[in-house]
XYZ file of C-alpha atoms in Angstrom:
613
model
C 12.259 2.167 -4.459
C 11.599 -1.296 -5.860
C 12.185 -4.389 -5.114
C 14.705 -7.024 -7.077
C 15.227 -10.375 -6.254
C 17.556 -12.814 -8.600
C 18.574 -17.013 -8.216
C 21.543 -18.574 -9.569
C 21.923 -22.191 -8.374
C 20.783 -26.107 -8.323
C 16.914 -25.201 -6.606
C 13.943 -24.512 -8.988
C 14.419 -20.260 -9.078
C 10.491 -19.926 -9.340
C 9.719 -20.327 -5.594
C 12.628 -18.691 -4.406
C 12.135 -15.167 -6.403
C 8.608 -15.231 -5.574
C 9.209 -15.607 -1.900
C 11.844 -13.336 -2.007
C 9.360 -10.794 -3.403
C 6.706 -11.152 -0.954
C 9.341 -10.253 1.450
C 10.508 -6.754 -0.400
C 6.836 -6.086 -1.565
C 7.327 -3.285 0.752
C 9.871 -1.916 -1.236
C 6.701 -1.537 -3.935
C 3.717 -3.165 -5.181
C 2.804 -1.311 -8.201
C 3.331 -3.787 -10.120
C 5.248 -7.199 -10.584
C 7.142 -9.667 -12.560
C 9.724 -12.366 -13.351
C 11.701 -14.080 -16.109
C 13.639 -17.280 -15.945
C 16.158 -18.995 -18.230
C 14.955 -22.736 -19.133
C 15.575 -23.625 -23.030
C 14.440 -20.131 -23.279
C 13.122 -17.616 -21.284
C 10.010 -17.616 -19.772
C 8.463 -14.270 -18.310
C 5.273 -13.164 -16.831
C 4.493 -9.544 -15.461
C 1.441 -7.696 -14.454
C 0.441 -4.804 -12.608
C -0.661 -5.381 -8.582
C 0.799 -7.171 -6.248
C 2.667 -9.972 -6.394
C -0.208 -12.302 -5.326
C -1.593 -10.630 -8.672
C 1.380 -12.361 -10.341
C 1.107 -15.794 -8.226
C -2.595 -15.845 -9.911
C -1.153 -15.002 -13.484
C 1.568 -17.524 -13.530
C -0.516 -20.397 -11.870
C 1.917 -23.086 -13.019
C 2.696 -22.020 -16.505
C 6.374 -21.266 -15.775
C 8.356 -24.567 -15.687
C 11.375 -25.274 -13.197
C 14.390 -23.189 -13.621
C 17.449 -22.677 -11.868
C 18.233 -19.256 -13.151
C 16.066 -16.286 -12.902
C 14.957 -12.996 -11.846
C 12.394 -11.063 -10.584
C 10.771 -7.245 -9.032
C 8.326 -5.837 -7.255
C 7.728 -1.895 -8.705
C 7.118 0.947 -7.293
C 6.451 3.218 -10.285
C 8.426 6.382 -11.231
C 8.994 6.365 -14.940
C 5.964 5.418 -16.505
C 2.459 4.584 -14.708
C 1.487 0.902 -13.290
C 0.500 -1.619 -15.642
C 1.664 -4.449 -17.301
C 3.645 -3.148 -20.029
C 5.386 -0.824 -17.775
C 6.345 -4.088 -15.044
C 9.705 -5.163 -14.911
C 11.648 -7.250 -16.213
C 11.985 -5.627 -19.512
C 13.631 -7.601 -22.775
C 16.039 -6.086 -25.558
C 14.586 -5.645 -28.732
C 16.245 -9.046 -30.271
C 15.169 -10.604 -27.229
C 18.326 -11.831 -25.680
C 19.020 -9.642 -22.455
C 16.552 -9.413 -19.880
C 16.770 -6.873 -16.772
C 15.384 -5.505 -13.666
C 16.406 -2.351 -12.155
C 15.949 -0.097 -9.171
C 16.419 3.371 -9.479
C 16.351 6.035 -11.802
C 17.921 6.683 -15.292
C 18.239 10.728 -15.397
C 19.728 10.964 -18.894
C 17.372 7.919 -20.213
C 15.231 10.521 -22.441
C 19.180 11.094 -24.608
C 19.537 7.884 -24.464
C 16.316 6.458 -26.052
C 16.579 9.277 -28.259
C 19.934 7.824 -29.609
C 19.061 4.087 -29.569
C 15.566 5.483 -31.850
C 18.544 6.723 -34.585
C 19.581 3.471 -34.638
C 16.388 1.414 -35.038
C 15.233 0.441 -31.518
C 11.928 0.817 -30.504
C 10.306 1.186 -27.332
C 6.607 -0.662 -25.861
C 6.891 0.660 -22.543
C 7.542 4.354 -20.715
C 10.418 3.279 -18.023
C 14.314 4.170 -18.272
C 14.704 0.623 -17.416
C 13.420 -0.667 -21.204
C 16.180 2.038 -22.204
C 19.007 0.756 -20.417
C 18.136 -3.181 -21.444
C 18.245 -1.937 -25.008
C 21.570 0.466 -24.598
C 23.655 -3.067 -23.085
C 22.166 -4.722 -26.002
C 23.537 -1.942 -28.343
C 26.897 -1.721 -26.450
C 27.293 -5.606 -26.474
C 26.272 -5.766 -30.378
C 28.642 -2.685 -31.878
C 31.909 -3.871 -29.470
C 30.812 -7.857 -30.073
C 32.011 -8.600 -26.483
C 30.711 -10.120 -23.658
C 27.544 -9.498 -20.988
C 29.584 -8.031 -18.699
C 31.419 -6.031 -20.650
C 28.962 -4.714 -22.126
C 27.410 -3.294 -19.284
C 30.545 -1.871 -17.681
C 30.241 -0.013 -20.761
C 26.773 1.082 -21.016
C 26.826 2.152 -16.915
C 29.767 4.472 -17.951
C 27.071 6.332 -20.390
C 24.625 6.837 -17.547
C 23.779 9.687 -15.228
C 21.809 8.211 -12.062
C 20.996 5.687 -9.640
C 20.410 1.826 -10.398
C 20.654 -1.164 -8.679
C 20.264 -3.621 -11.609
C 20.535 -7.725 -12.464
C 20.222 -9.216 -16.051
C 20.850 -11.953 -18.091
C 21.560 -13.021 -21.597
C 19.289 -16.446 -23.219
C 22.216 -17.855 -24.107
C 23.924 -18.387 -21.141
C 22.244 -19.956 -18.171
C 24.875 -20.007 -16.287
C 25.426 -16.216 -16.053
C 23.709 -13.117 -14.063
C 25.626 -10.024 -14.140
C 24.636 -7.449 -11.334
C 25.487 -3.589 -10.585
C 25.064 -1.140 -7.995
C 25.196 2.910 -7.734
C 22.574 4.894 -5.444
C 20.271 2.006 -4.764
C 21.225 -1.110 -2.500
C 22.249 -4.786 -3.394
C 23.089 -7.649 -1.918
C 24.276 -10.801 -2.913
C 23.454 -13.334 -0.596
C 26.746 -16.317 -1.110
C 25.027 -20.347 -0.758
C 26.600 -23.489 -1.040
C 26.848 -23.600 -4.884
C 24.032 -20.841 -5.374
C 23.848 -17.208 -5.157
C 21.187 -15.157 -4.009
C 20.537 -11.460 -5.462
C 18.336 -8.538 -3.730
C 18.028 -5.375 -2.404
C 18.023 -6.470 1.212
C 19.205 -9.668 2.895
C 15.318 -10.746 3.817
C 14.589 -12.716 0.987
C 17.355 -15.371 1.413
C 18.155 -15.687 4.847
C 16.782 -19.148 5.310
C 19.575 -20.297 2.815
C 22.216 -18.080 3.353
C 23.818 -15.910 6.282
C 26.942 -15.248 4.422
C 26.096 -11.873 2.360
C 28.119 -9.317 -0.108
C 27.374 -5.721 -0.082
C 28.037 -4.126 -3.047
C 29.850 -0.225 -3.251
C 28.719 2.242 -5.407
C 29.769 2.143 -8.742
C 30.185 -2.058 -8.592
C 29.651 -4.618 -10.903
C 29.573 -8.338 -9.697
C 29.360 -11.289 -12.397
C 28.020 -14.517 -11.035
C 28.601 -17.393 -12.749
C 27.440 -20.708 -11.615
C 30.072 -22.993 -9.479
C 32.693 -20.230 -9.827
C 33.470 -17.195 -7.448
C 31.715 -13.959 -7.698
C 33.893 -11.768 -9.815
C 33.007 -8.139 -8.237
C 34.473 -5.582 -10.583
C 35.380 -1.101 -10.884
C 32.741 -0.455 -13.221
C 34.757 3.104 -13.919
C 37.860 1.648 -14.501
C 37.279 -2.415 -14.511
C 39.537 -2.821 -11.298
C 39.273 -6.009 -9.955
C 37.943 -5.611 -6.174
C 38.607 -8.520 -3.026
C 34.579 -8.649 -1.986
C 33.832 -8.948 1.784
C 31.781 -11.281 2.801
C 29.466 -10.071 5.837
C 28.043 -12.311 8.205
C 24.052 -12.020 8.249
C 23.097 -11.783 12.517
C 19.196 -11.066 11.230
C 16.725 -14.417 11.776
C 14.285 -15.495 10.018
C 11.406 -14.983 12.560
C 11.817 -11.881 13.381
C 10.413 -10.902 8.651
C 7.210 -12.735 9.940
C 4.167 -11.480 11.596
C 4.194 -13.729 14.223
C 0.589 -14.134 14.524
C -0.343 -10.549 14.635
C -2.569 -9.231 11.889
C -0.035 -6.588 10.189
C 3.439 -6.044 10.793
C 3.070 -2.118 11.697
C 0.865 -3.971 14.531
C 3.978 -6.340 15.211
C 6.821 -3.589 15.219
C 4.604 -1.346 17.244
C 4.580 -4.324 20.243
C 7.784 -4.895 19.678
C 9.360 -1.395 20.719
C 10.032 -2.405 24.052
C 12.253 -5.264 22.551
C 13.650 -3.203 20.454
C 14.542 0.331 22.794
C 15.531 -2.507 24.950
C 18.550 -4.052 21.976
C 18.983 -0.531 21.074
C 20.276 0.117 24.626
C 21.808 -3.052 26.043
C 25.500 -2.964 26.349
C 25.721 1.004 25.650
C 23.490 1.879 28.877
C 25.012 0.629 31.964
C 23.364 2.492 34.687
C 24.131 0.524 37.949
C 28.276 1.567 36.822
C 27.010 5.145 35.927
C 28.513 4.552 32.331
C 27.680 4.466 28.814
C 29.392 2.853 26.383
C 28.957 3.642 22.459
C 32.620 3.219 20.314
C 31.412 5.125 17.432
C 31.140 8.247 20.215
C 34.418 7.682 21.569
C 36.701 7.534 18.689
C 34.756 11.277 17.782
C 33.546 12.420 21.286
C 35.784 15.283 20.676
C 34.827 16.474 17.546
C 31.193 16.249 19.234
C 32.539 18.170 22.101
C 33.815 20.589 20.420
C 31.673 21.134 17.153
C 30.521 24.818 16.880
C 27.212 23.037 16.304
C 25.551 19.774 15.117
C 23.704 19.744 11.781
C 20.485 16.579 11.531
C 19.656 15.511 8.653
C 17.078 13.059 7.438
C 13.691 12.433 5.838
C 9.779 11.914 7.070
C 9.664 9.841 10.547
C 13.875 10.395 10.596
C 13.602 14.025 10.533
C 11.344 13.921 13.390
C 13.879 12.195 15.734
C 16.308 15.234 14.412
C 13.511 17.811 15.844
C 13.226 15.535 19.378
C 17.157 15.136 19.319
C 17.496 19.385 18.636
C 15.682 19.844 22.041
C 17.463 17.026 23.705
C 21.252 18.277 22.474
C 20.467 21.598 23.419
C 19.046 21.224 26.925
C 21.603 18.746 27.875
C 24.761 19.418 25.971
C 24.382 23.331 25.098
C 25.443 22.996 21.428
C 23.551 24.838 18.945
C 21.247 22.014 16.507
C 20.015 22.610 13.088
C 17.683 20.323 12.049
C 17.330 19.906 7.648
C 15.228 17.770 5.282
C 18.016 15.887 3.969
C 16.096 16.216 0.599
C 16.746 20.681 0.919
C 19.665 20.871 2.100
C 22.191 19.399 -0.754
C 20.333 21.797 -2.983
C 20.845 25.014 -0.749
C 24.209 25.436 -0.986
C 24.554 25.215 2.963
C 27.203 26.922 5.009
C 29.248 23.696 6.476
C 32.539 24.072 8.047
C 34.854 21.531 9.289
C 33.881 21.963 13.211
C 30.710 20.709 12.258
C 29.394 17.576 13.023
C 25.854 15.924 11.077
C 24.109 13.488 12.350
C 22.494 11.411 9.176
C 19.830 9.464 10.675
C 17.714 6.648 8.074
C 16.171 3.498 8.860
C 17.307 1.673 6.008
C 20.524 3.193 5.392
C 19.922 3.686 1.751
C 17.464 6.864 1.479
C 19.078 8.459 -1.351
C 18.861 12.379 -0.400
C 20.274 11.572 2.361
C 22.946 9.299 1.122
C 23.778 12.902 -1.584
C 23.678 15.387 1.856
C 26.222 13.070 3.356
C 28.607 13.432 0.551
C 28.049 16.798 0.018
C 28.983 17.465 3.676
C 31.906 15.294 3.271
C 33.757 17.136 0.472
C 33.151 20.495 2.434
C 35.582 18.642 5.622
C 32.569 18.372 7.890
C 32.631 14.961 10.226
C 29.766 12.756 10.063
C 28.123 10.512 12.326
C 25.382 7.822 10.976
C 22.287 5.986 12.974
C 20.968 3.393 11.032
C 19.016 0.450 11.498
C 20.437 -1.862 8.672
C 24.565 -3.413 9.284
C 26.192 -2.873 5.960
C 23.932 -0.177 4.041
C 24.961 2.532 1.894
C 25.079 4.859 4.994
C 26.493 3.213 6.894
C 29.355 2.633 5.035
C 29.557 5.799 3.749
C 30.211 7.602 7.199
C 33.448 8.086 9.441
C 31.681 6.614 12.861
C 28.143 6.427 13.966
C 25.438 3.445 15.886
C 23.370 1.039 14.625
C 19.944 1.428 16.078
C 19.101 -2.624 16.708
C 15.364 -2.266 16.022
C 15.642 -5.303 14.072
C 14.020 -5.589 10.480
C 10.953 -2.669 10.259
C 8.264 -4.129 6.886
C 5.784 -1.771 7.757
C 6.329 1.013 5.285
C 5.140 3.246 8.402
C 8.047 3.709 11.031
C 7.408 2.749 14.518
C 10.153 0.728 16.151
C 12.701 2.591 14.702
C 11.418 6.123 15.521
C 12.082 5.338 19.091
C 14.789 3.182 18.400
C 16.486 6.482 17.052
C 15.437 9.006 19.198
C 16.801 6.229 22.054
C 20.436 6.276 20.285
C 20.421 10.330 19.975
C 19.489 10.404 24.344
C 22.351 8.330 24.615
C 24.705 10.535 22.169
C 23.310 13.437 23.948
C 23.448 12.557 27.335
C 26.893 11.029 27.115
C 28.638 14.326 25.357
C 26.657 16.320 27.852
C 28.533 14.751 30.387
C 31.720 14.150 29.560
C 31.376 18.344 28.911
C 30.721 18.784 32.708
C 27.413 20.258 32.289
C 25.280 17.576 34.240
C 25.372 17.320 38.342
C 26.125 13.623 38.739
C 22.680 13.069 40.836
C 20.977 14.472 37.582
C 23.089 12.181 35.051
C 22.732 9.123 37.438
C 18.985 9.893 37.076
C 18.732 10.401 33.282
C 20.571 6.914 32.836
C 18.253 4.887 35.369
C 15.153 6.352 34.090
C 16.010 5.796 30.270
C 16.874 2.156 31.595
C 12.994 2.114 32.649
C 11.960 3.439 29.359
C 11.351 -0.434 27.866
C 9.152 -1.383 30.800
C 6.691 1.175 31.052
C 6.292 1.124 27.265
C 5.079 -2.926 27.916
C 2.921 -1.388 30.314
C 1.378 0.674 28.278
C 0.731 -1.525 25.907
C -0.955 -4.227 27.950
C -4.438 -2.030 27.060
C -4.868 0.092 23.681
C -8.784 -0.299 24.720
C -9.068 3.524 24.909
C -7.182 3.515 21.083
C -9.750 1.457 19.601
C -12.500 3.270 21.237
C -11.627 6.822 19.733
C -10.769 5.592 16.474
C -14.240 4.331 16.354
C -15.180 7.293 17.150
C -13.189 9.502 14.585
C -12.499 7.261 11.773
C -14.381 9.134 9.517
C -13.279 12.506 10.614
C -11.603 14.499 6.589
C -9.496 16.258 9.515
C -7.091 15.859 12.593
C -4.909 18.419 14.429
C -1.934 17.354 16.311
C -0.505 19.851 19.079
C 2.471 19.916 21.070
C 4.826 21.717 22.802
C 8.530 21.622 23.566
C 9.671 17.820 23.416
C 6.854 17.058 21.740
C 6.124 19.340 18.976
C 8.042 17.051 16.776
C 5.510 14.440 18.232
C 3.137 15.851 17.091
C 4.637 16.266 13.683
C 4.785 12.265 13.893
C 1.486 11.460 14.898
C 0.369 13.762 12.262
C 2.461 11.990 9.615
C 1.510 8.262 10.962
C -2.211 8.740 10.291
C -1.841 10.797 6.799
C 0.373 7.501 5.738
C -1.707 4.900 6.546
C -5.439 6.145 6.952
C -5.407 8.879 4.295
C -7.032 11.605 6.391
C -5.900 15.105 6.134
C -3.866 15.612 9.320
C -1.375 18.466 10.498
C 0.978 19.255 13.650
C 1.777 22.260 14.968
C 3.736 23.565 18.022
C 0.835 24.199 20.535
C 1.394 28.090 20.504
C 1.255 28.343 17.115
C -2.371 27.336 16.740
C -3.903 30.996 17.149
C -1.586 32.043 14.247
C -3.945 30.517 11.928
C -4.571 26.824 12.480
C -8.158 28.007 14.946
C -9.171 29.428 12.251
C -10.011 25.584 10.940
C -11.899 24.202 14.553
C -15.236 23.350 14.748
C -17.808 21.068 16.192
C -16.569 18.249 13.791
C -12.677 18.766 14.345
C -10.372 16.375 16.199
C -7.845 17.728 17.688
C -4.922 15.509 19.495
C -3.178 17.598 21.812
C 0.490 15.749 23.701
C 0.286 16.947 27.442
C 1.826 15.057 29.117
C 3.291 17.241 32.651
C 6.016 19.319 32.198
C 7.420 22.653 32.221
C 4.977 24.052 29.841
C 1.740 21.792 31.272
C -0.049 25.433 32.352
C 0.394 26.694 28.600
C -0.634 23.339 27.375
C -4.101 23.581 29.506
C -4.605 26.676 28.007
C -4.727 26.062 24.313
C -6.911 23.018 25.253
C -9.460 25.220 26.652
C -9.069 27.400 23.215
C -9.711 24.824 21.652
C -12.872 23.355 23.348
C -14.140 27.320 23.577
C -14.539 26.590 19.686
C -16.190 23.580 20.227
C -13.228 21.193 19.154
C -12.873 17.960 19.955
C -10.002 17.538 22.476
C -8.151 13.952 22.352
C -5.387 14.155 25.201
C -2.932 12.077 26.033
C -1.238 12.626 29.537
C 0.498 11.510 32.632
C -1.325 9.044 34.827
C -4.082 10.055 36.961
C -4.219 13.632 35.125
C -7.443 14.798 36.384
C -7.218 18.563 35.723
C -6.542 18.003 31.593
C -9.339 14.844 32.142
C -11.869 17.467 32.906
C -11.615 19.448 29.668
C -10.670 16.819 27.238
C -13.408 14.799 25.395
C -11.079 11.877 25.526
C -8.084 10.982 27.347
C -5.611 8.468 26.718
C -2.883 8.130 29.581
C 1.243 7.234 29.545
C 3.294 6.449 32.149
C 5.079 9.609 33.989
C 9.210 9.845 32.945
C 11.640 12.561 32.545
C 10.455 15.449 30.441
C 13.424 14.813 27.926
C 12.276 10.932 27.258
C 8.848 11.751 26.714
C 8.349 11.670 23.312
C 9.334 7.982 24.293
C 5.719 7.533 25.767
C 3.372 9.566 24.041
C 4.064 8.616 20.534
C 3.114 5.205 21.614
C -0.807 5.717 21.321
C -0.743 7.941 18.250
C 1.193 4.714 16.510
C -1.806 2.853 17.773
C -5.030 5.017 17.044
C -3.412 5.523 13.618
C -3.409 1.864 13.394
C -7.041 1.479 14.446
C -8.027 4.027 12.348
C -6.844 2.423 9.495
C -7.669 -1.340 10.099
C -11.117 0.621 10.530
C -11.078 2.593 7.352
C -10.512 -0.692 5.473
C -6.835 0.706 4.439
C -4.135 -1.488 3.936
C -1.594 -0.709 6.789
C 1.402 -2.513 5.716
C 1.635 -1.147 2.324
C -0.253 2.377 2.030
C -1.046 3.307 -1.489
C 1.784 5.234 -3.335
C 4.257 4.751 -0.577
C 7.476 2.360 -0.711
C 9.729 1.783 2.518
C 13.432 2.656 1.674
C 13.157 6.139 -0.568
C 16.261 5.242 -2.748
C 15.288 7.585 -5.533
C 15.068 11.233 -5.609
């Protein structure tokens, strides 16, 4: 889950790799560090962020035009400078970065010790420097060779660049389990893990396969390479449609903040051209070429991680209700480990932001080999996921820094009402008043979220309230249980309080047990067909002397009564509510933590795109 960024080309490198990692800090900010190629190489790395590495450099690394760099999010070994990539071979010729993890590395060092290397630092990544340096010594061959070789010796994920002192015209770059991009200039090439940190230079982008090398050398074509069985492979070049404006803040104060205004935008992209209610239609290819395997599946199997999985629980209630085909909703990280029952009348849903979330990446191939048809919803054109699927949608929430999700929570759980809705009707199962409605009132989704979000006044007001409660409980029922779930998850992330959800009825089967006088409870309520259960476990709750923190339908007055605080939505179809209400948890998480002093954008211990196990 880090962050590399790499510069081959005519501009000084320095600027451009640490720009580029300021935009993946997200990725991790452990630690930090480049190395660049000028008479010889020149390398600084520390642990922080990378405006803890700005501060150590200060000038001392002269112009290059060839160089590397990474932003760390730690798994083998803890964060400090020793540890900070880019690591160096033992005679001091290669130099690498790598995302990802080594699983056989402890073998491996254990070998390369037998021969006489030695080791200053605790990561797989100083192991796998030193085993190309090996391989590249014994066969005396070239870089690239060399590490075609060495990759065939190892078990696990990398996404890796690296170098050799004596050729600055030279970066050789690889790719299995953890994304990479090479971004293609005019006479320059761009390396990273996303397209963010080049897109001012370059729209023009390659997306490397698993188990793909790619040697760059300067004022030639990228050579992209088998790295099983050195096959020589035609790359495609993709063209980049993401701007430049929309990786900045744009004057707000953190970009969960931004992405959390910008969800009417982005419902809004994620629905234009697919939702055509005034024709009664809508329109989504990656449905039709497989609308009836969807039809016809003996059920639908989710499968994702955190804030993904929670879209699987809202899109369970919404397949079943509409479609009537049985949904099982898995942690994508549980079930490749299982040995799950999958059949080919199956269909999964894989649903990850960034395309690249490893477990889910290994459920997807598991549920491949065992004939099962599977349908992606991403947010990022050209990830690993996407790729790796027969059909699926893109989600078109746009880039999402924050490493808590927000825009593309409802982004996804706006593409699954579509899926849902659509299969649901081309079934027969929907009166056509009743499918004319659900279309028209999804349509209206975008505006009453800008609605809503012309005041958070009542946010800011409970979060000063709470933001020193050790404890919240989030309740919900029906739709939004798995709201609840979210909320719950949103202020653990970024605020660091304990918080839990639970389905509303579940709370007398042991989670009372925990209210008190000093307990904040959250409780969705918005009206529906389970409002009179709803008012009921409020009134448990404030019998106990919780505190009650609802949010509900406009005008509520009966719930308003009860509650210690209320915090209102717009009304809308019971089946697009989760829509709505998880709007203000988003934002009295966000409160909360601007509050608490936390740093929203990149919570401690937390990276963005999970592309390790």
């Amino acid at each position: 889950m880090c962050g590399i960024v790499g510069y081959l080309g005519n501009k000084n490198a320095v600027p451009v790799i640490i720009n580029g990692l300021r935009r993946l800090e997200y990725r991790g900010y452990d630690s930090a560090g480049i190395a660049v190629l000028n008479g010889g190489i020149s390398l600084e790395k520390c642990k922080g962020k990378v405006s803890d590495l700005e501060a150590k450099i200060n000038g001392s690394i002269k112009e290059a035009n060839i160089g590397i760099g990474h932003t760390r999010w730690a798994t083998h070994g803890e964060p400090n400078d020793v540890n900070a990539h880019p690591h160096t071979s033992n005679n001091g010729s290669l130099v690498l970065i790598h995302n990802g993890i080594i699983e056989n590395y402890a073998s491996l060092k254990e070998a390369l010790i037998q021969r006489g290397y030695t080791f200053a630092s605790d990561t797989d990544t100083e192991v796998l420097v030193n085993l190309i340096e090996d391989v590249k010594k014994s066969e005396n061959t070239s870089l690239a060779k060399a590490v075609r070789i060495a990759l065939n010796q190892v078990i696990g994920a990398y996404a890796i660049a690296v170098f050799d002192k004596d050729n600055k015209d030279q970066i050789v770059v690889a790719k299995k389990g953890s994304p990479l991009v090479v971004g293609v200039g005019e006479g320059e090439y761009f390396i990273a893990s996303d397209a963010t940190p080049f897109l001012e230079f370059t729209k023009k982008a390659i997306y490397l396969e698993d188990d793909e090398m790619a040697v760059i050398n300067r004022g030639q074509d990228i050579e992209v390479l088998s790295i099983p069985d050195n096959r020589t492979i035609d790359p495609y070049i993709h063209q980049l449609e993401m701007d430049l404006a929309s990786i900045e803040k744009g004057g707000y104060e953190h970009f969960m903040l931004k992405e959390i205004y910008e969800q009417p935008k982005s419902i809004g992209d994620t629905l234009r051209g697919r939702l055509l209610p005034d024709q009664g239609l809508i329109q989504m290819d990656g449905v039709y070429q497989f609308q009836e395997k969807l039809i016809n599946a003996n059920r639908i199997l989710i499968i994702g991680c955190g804030t993904s999985w929670h879209a699987g629980l809202v899109a369970e209630y919404i397949f079943e209700e509409l479609a009537r085909i049985p949904v099982e909703v898995e942690y994508a990280s549980e079930f490749r480990y299982r040995n799950p029952v999958i059949t080919e009348k199956d269909v999964v849903i894989a649903i990850s932001q960034s395309g690249e979330t490893a477990d889910t990446l290994a459920a997807i191939k598991l549920a491949k080999e065992r004939g099962a048809t599977i349908f992606g919803i991403c947010n990022v054109v050209g990830s690993s996921i996407a790729r790796e699927t027969h059909a699926g949608a893109y989600t078109h929430a746009g880039p999402e820094i924050g490493v808590a999700s927000t825009k593309a929570f409802t982004a996804q759980v706006a593409v699954l009402s579509l899926i849902a809705i659509k299969i649901a009707h081309k079934k027969g199962l929907l009166k056509e008043s009743y499918y004319h409605r659900l279309l028209s009132e999804l349509h209206e989704i975008p505006n009453k979220i800008e609605e809503m979000l012309k005041s958070d006044a009542q946010s800011k007001y409970i979060a000063e309230l709470y933001k020193d409660a050790p404890n919240f409980l989030y309740l919900g029922r029906g739709y939004n249980f798995p709201v609840a779930l979210e909320g719950a998850l949103k202020l653990k992330e970024i605020s660091y309080i304990h918080a839990e959800g639970y389905p509303a009825a579940e709370m007398k089967h042991g989670p009372i047990a925990l209210i008190d006088e000093n307990m904040p409870v959250v409780v969705i309520a918005p009206k529906s067909g389970q409002y009179e259960k709803i008012v009921s476990n409020i009134q448990e709750v404030k019998a106990r002397e919780g505190k009650v923190i609802a949010i509900v339908n406009d005008g509520d007055s009966e719930i308003a009564k009860m509650a210690d605080h209320v915090i209102e939505v717009k009304d809308t179809m019971e089946v697009f509510s989760p829509l709505l209400t998880t709007i203000p948890l988003q934002l009295l998480s966000y409160h909360i933590a601007v509050m608490r002093g936390c740093n929203v954008d990149q919570p401690r211990n937390l990276a963005k795109s999970v592309t390790v196990e």
